[in-house]
mmCIF file of C-alpha atoms and ligand atoms in Angstrom:
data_model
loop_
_atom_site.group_PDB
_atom_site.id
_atom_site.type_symbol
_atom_site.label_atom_id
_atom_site.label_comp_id
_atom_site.label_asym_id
_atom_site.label_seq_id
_atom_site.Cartn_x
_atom_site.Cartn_y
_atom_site.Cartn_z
ATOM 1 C CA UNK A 7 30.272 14.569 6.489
ATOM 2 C CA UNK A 8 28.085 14.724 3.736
ATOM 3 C CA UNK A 9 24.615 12.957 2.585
ATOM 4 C CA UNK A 10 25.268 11.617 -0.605
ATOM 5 C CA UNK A 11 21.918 9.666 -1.491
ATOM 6 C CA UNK A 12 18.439 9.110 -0.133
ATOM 7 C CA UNK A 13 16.941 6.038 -2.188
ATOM 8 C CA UNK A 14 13.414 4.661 -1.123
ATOM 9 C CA UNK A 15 12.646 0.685 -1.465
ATOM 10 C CA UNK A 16 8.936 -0.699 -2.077
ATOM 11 C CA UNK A 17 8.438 -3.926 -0.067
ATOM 12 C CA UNK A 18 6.205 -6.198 1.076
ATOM 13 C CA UNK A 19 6.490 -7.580 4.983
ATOM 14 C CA UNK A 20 4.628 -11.515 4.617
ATOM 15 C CA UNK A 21 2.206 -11.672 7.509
ATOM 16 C CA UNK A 22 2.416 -14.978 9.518
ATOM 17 C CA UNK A 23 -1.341 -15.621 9.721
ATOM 18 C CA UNK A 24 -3.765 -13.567 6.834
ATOM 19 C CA UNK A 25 -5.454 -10.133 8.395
ATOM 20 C CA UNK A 26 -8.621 -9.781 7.516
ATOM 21 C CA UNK A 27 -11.037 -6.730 7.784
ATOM 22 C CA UNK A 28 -14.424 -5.278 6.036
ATOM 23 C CA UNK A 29 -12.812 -4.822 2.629
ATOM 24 C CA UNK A 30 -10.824 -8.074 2.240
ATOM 25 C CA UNK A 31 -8.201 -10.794 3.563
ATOM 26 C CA UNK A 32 -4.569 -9.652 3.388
ATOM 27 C CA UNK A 33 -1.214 -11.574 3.073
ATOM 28 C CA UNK A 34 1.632 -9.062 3.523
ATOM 29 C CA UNK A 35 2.166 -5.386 4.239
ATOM 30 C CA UNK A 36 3.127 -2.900 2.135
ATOM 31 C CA UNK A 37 6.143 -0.684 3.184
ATOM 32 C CA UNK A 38 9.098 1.581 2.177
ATOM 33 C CA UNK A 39 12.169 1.020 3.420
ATOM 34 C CA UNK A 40 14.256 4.353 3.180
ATOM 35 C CA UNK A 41 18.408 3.988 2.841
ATOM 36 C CA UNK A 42 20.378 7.314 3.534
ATOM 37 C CA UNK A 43 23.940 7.068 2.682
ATOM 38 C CA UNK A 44 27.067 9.524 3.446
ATOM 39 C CA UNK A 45 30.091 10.455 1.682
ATOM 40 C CA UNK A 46 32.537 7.391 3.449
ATOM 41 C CA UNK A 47 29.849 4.977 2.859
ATOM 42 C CA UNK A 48 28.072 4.587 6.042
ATOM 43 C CA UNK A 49 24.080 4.041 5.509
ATOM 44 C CA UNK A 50 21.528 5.299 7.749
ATOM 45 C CA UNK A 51 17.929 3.141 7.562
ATOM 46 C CA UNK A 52 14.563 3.755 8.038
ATOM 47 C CA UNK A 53 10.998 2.555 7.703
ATOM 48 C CA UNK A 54 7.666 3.664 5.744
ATOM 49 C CA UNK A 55 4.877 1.695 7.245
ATOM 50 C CA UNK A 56 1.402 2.287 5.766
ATOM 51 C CA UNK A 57 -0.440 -0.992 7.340
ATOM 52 C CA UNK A 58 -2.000 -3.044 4.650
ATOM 53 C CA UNK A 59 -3.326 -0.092 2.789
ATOM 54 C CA UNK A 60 -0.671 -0.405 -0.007
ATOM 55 C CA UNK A 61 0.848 2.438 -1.884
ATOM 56 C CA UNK A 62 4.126 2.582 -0.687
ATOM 57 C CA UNK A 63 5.167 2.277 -4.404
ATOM 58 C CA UNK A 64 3.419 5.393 -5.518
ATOM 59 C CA UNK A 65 5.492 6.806 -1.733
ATOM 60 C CA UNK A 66 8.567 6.025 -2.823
ATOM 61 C CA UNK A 67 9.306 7.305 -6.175
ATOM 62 C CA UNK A 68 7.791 10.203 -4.560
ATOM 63 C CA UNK A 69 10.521 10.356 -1.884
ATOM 64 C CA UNK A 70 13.118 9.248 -4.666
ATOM 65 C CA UNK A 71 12.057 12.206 -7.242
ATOM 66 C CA UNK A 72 11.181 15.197 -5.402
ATOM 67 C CA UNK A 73 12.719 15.047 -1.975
ATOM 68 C CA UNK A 74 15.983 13.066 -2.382
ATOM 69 C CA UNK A 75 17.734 15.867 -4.341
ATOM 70 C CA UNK A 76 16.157 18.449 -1.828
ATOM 71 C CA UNK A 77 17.952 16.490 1.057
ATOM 72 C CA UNK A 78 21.040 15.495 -0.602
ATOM 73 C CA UNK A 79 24.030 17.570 0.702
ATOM 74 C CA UNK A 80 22.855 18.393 4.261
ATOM 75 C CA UNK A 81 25.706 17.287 6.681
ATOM 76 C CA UNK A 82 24.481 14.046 8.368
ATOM 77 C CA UNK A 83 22.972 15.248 11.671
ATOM 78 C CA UNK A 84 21.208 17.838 10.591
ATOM 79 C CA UNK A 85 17.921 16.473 11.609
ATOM 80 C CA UNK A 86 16.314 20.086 12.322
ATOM 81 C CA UNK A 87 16.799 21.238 8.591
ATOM 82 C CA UNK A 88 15.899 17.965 7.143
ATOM 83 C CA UNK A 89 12.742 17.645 8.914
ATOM 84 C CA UNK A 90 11.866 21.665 7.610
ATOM 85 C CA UNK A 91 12.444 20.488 3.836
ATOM 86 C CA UNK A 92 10.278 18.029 4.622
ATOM 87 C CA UNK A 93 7.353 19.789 6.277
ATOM 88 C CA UNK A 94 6.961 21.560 2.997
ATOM 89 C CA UNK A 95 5.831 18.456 1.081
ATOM 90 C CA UNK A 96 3.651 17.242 3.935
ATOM 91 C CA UNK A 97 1.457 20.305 4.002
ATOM 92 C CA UNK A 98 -0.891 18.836 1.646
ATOM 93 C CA UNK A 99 -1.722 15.356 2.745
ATOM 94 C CA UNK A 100 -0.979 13.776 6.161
ATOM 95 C CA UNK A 101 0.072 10.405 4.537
ATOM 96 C CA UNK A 102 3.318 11.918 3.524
ATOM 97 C CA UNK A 103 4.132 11.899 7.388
ATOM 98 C CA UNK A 104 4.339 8.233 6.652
ATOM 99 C CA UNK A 105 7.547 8.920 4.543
ATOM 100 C CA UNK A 106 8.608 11.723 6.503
ATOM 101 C CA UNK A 107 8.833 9.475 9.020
ATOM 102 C CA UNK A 108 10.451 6.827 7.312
ATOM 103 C CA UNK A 109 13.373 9.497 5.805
ATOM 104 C CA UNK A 110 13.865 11.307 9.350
ATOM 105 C CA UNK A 111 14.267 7.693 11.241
ATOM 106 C CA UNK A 112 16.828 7.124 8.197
ATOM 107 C CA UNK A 113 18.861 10.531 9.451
ATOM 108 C CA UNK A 114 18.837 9.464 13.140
ATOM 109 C CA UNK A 115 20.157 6.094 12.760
ATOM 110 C CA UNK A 116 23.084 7.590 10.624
ATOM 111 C CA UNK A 117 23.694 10.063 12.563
ATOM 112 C CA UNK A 118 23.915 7.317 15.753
ATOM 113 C CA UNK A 119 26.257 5.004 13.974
ATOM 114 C CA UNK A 120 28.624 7.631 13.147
ATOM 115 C CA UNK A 121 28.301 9.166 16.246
ATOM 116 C CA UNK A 122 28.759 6.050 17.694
ATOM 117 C CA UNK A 123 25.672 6.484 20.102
ATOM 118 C CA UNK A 124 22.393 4.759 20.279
ATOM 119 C CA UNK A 125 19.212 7.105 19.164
ATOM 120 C CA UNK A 126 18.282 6.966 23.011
ATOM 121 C CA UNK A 127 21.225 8.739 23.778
ATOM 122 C CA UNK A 128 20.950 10.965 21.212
ATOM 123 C CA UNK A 129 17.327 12.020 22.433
ATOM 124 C CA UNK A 130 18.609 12.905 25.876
ATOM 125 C CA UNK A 131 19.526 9.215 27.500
ATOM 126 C CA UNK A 132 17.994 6.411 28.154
ATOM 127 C CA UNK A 133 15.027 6.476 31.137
ATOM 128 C CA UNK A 134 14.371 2.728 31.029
ATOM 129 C CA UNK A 135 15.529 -0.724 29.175
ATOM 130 C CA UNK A 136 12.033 -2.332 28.312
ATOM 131 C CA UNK A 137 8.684 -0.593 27.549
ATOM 132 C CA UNK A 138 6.088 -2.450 28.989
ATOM 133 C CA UNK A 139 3.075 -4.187 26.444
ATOM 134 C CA UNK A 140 -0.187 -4.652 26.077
ATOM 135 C CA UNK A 141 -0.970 -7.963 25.475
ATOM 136 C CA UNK A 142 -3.386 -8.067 22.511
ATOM 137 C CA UNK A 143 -6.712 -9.262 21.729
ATOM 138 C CA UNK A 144 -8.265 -8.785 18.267
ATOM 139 C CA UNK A 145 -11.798 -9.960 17.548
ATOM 140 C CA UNK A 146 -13.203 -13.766 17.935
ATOM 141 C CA UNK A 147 -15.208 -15.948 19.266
ATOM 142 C CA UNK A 148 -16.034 -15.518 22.956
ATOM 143 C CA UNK A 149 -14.441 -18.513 23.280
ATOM 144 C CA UNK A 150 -11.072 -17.800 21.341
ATOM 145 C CA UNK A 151 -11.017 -14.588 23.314
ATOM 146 C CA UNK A 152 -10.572 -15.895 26.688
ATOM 147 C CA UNK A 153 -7.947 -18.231 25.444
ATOM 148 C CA UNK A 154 -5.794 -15.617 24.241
ATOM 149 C CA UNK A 155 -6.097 -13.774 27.066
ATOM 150 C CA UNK A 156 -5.128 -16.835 29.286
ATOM 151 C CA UNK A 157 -2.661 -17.062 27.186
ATOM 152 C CA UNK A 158 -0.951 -13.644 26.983
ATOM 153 C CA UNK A 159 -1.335 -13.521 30.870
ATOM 154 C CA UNK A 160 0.784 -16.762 31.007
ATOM 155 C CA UNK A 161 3.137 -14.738 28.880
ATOM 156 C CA UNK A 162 3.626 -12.731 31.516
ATOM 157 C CA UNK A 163 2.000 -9.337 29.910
ATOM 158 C CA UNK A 164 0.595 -7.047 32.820
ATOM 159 C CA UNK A 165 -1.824 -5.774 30.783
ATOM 160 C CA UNK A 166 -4.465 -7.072 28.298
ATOM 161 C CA UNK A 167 -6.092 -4.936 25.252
ATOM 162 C CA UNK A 168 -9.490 -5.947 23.785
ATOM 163 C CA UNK A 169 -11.445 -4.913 20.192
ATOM 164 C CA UNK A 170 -14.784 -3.860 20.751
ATOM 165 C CA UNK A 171 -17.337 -1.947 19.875
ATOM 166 C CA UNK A 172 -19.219 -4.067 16.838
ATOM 167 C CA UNK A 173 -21.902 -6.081 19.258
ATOM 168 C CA UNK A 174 -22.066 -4.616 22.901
ATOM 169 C CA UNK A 175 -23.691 -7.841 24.539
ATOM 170 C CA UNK A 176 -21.028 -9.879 23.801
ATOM 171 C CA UNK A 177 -18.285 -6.942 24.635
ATOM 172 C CA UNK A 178 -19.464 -7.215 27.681
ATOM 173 C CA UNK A 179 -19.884 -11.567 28.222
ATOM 174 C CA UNK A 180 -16.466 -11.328 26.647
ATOM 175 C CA UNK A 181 -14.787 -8.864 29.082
ATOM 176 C CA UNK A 182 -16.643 -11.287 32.098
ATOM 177 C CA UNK A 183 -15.419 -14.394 30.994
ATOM 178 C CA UNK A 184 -11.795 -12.893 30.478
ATOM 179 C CA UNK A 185 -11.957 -10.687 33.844
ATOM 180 C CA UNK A 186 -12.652 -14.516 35.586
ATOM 181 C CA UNK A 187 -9.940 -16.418 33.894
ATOM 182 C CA UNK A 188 -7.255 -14.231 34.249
ATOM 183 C CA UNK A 189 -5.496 -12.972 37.598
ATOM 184 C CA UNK A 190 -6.857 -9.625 39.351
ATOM 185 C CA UNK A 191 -3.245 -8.218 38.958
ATOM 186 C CA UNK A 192 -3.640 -7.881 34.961
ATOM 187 C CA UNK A 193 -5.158 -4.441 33.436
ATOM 188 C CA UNK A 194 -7.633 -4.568 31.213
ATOM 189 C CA UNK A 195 -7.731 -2.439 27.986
ATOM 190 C CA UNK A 196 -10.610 -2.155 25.625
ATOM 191 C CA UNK A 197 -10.077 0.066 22.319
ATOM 192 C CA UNK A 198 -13.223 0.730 20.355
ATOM 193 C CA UNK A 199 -11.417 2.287 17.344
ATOM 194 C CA UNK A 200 -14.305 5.031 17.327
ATOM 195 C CA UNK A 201 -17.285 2.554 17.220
ATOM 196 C CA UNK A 202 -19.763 4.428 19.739
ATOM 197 C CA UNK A 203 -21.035 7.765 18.476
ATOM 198 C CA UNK A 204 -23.311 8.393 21.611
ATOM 199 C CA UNK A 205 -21.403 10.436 24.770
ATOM 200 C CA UNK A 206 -24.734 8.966 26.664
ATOM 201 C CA UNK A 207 -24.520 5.486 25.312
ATOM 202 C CA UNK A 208 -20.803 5.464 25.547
ATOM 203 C CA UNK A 209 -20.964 5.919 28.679
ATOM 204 C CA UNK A 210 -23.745 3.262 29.962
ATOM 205 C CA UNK A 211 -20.809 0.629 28.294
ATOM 206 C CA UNK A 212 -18.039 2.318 30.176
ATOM 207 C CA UNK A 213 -19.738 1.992 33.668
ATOM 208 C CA UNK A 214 -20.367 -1.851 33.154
ATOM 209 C CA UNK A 215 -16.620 -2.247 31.601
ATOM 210 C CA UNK A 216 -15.233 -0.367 34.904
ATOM 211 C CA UNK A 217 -17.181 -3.415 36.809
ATOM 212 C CA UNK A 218 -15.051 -6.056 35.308
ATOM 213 C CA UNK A 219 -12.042 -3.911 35.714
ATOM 214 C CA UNK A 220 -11.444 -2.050 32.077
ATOM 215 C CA UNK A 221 -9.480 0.894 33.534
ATOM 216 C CA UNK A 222 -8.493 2.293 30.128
ATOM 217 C CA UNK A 223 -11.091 3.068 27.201
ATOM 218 C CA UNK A 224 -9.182 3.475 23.899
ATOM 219 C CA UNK A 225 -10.544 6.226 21.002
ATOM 220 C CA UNK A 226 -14.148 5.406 22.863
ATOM 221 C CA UNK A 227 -15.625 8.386 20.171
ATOM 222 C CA UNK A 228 -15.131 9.611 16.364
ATOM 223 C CA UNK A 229 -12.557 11.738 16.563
ATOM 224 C CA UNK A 230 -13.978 15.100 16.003
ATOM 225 C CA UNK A 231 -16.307 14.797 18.960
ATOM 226 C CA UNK A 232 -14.031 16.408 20.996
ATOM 227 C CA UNK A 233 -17.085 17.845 23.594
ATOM 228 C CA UNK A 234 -18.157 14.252 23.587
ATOM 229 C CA UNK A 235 -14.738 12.932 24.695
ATOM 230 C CA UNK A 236 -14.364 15.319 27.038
ATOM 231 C CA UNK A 237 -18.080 14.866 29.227
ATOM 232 C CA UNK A 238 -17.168 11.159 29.003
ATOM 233 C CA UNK A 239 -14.059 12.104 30.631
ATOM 234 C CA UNK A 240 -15.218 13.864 33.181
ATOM 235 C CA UNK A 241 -18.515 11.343 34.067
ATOM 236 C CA UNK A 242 -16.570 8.088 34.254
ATOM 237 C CA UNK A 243 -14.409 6.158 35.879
ATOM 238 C CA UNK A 244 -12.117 4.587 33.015
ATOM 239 C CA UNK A 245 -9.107 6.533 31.417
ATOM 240 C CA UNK A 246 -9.657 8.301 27.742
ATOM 241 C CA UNK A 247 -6.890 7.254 25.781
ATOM 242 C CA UNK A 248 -6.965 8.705 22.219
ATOM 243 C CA UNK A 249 -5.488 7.291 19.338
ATOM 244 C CA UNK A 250 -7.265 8.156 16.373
ATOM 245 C CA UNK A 251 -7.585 11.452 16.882
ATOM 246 C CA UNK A 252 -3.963 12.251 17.287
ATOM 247 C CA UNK A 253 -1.243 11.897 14.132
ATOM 248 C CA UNK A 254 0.728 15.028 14.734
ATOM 249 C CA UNK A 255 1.417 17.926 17.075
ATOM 250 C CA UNK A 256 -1.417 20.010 15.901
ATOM 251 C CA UNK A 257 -3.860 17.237 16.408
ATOM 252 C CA UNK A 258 -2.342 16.216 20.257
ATOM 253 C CA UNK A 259 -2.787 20.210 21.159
ATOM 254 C CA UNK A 260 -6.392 20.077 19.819
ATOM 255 C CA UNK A 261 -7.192 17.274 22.486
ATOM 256 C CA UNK A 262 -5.385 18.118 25.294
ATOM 257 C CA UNK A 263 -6.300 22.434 24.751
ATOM 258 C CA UNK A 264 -10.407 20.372 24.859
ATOM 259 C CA UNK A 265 -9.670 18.984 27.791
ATOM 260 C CA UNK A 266 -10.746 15.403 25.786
ATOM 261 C CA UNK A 267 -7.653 12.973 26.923
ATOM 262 C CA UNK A 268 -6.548 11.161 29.904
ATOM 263 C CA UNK A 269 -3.538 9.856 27.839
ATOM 264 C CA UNK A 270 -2.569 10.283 23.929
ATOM 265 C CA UNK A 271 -1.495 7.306 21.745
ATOM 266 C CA UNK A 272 0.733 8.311 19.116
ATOM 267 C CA UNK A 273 2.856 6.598 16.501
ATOM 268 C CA UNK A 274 6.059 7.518 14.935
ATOM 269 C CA UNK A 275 5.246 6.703 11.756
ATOM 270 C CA UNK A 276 1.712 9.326 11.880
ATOM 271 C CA UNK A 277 3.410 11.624 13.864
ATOM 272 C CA UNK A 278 6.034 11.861 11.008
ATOM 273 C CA UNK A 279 9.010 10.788 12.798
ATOM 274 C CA UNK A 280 11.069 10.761 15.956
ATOM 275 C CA UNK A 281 11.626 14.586 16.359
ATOM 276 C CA UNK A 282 7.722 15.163 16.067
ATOM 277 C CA UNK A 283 7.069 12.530 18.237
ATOM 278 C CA UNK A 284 9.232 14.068 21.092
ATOM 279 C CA UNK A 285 7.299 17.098 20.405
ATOM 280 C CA UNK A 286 3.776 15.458 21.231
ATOM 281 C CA UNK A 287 5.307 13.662 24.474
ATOM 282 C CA UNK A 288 6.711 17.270 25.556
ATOM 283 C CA UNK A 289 3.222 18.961 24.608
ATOM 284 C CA UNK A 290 1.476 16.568 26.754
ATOM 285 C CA UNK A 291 4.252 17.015 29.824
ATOM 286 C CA UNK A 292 3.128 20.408 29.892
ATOM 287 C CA UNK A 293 -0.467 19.665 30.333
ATOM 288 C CA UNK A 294 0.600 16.577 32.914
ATOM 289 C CA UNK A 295 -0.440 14.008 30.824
ATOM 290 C CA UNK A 296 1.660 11.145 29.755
ATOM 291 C CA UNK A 297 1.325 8.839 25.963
ATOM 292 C CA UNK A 298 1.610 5.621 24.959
ATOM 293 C CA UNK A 299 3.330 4.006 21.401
ATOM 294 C CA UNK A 300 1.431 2.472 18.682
ATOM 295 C CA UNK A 301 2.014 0.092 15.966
ATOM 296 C CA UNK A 302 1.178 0.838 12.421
ATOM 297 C CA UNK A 303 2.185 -2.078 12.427
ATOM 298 C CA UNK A 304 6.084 -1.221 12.069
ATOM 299 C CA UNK A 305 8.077 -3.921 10.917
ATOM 300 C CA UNK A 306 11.726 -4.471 13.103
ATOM 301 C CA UNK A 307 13.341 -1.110 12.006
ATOM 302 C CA UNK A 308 10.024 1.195 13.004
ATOM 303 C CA UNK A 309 9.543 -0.844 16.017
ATOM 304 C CA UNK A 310 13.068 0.093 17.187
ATOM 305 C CA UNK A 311 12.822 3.796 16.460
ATOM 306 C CA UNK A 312 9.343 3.023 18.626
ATOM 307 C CA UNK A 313 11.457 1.803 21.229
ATOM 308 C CA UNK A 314 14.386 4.521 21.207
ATOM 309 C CA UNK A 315 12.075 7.349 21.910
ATOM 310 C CA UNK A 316 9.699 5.016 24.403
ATOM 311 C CA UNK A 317 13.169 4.658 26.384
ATOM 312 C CA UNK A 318 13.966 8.122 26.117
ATOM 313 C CA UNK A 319 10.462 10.634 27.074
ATOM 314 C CA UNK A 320 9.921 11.177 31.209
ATOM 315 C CA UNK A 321 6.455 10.844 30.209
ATOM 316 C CA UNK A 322 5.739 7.972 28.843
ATOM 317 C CA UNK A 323 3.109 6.288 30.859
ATOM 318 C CA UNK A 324 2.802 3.651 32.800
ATOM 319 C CA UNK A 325 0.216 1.689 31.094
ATOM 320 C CA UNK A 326 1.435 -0.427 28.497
ATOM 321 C CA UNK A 327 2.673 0.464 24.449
ATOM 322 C CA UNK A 328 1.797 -1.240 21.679
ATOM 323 C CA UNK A 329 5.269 -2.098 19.947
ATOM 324 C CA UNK A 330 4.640 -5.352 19.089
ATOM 325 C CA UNK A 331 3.050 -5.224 15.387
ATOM 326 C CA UNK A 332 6.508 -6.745 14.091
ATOM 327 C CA UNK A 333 5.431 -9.782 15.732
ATOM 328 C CA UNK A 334 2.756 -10.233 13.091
ATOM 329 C CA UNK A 335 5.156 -10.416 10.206
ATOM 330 C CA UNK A 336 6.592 -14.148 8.493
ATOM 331 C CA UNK A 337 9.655 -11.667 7.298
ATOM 332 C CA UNK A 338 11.539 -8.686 7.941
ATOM 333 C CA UNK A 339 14.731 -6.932 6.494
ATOM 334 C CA UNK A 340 16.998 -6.719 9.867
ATOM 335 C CA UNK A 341 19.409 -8.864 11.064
ATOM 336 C CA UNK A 342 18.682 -8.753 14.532
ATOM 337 C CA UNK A 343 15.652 -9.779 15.973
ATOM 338 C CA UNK A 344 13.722 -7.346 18.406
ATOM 339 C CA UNK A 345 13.198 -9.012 22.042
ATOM 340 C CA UNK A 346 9.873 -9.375 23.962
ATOM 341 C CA UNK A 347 10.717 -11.142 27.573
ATOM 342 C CA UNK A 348 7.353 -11.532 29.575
ATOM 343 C CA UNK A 349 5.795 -8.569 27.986
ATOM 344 C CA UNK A 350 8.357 -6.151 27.962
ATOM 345 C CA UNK A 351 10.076 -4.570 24.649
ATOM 346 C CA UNK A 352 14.072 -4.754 25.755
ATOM 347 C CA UNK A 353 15.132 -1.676 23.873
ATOM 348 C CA UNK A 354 18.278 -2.087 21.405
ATOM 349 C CA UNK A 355 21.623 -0.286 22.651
ATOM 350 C CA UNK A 356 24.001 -0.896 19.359
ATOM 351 C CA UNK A 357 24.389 2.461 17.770
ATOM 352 C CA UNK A 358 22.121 4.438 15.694
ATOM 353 C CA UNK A 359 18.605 2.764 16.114
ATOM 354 C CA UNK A 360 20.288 -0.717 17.061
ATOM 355 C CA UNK A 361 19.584 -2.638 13.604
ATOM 356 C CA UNK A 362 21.368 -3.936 10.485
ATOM 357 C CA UNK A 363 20.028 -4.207 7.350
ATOM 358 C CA UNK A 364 20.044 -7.615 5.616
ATOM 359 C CA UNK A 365 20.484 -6.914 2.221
ATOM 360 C CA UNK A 366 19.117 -10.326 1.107
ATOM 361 C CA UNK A 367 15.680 -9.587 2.643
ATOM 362 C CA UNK A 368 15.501 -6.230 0.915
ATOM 363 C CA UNK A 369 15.728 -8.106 -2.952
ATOM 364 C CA UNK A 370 13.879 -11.016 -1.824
ATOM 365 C CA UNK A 371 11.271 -8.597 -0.175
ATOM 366 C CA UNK A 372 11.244 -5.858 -3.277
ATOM 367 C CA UNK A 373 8.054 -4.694 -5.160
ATOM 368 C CA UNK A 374 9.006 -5.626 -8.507
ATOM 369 C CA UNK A 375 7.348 -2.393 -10.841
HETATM 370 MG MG1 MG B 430 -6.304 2.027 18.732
#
């Protein structure tokens, strides 16, 4: 069975509530959503997700001019060779792992629904049926702070993740206040999205976050400071997860071959797909280290590829994922919805990657050129 067309679909994802950050206010996220379709008709889908940078326009008549006829005509399950055609255009620029991403999740959930088999299965079986959360926390008031994280806990997340980093004084009040309201039980988180830029300094913070129970520091250092992430790994207490510093395989080896990771945090869409995803969890097996998932943030079809190969990798860690960015959005193009029960991601089991496109969504949703 043939693949007769590979057609990729601007959109916009509404956000329920505006995100904000230094360079403006946003009110929906720009994505591609990729639709591979064989010879008797059956459609595979997929997702582009490029946060609320935009572009996914520019992406997708990329995807639709130069690697559509490249891909056309491989049988449908050949994710190996598609993935190789691929690689060629992504040499350049690591934002085409965004689309290769969004084309190779496209294959896989083809290949499922005419194989009759979930992607899990596919990747090996399924390990576990929910992927524990984080509960998360973006920047506030002091104030607003706690009461998420009262709230969240009441949710029944296990563990709580914090943005800090931009004034250290009230990091710290902020991670008190939250540490007293909220049961001893519940991790604590903080991700500082490369903020410090002293190993020293760094540090100083971590030892005082350990006190109120932060057990994992997230992407504490830029990331080419890879001497810097390791000392701080070896002189404190709290876990080095890195995020940042990891999109694909060649970045995850860099880290763990430094010796500058506890844990990585990767993301299907940066890694550029599921395949290259399984390859980071496997690199990091070998070096005993388990990962955790990220959210670009996905919408619903990302966010179950997320949770295919979070259900399927022996190492993903205990510590909580981040699947939950397809939470933030007013709108999405699937039919089903994707279930969070007391902070736990309950993975889909239909076949392929578990969702059906709603056609409707896709017009109403479309980037008009
Ligand atoms: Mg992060």
């Amino acid at each position: 069975m043939k693949i007769v067309s590979v057609e990729a679909i601007p959109i916009n994802l509404p956000f329920r509530e505006p995100v904000s950050d230094s360079w403006g206010k946003y009110h929906s996220s720009n994505h591609g959503i990729v639709i591979v379709r064989s010879e008797n008709g059956d459609y595979g889908a997929g997702e582009i997700a490029l946060a609320w940078f935009g572009g996914a326009h520019a992406l997708c008549q990329e995807v639709n001019e130069r690697w559509a006829p490249r891909l056309v005509g491989l049988e449908v399950g050949d994710i190996t060779r598609g993935c190789t055609i691929m690689d060629g255009f992504c040499a350049f620029s690591k934002r085409h792992l965004l689309a290769k991403a969004g084309v190779e999740m496209a294959l896989w959930d083809l290949w499922g629904k005419q194989t009759g088999l979930p992607v899990h299965r596919l990747l090996g079986g399924k390990l576990r049926n929910t992927v524990p959360l984080t509960g998360g926390i973006s920047m506030g008031t002091v104030e607003s702070m706690v009461e998420v994280a009262c709230r969240k806990a009441a949710e029944g997340y296990k563990e709580l993740k914090l943005k800090v980093g931009l004034e250290e004084q009230t990091d710290l009040e902020t991670l008190k206040r939250i540490r007293k309201a909220i049961p001893d039980s519940i991790r604590i988180r903080v991700d500082v999205n490369m903020a410090w830029t002293s190993a020293k300094h760094a540090k100083r913070l971590i030892d005082e976050m350990v006190h109120y129970g932060v057990q994992i520091v997230e992407q504490p250092l830029p990331s080419e400071q890879l001497k810097d992430l390791a000392w701080l790994r070896e002189h404190t207490e709290a876990l080095i997860l890195i995020d940042e510093g990891v999109w694909d395989a060649e970045d995850a080896k860099r880290h763990l071959e430094s010796g500058a990771a506890d844990m990585l945090h990767l993301y299907i869409s940066e890694a550029g797909g599921i395949r290259e995803s399984r390859r980071i969890f496997e690199l990091a097996g070998l070096y005993r280290q388990d990962c955790t998932i990220g959210s670009m943030p996905e919408g619903r079809i990302g966010a179950a590829a997320s949770a295919h190969v979070a259900a399927a990798m022996p190492n993903l860690s205990r510590h909580a994922s981040d699947i939950r960015g397809f939470t933030g959005y007013a709108e999405d193009v699937t039919v089903e919805e994707l279930l969070i029960i007391h902070g736990e991601l309950h993975v889909p089991d239909k076949p392929g990657l578990g969702v059906t496109v709603d056609w409707d969504q896709i017009e109403k949703l479309r980037v008009k050129p």
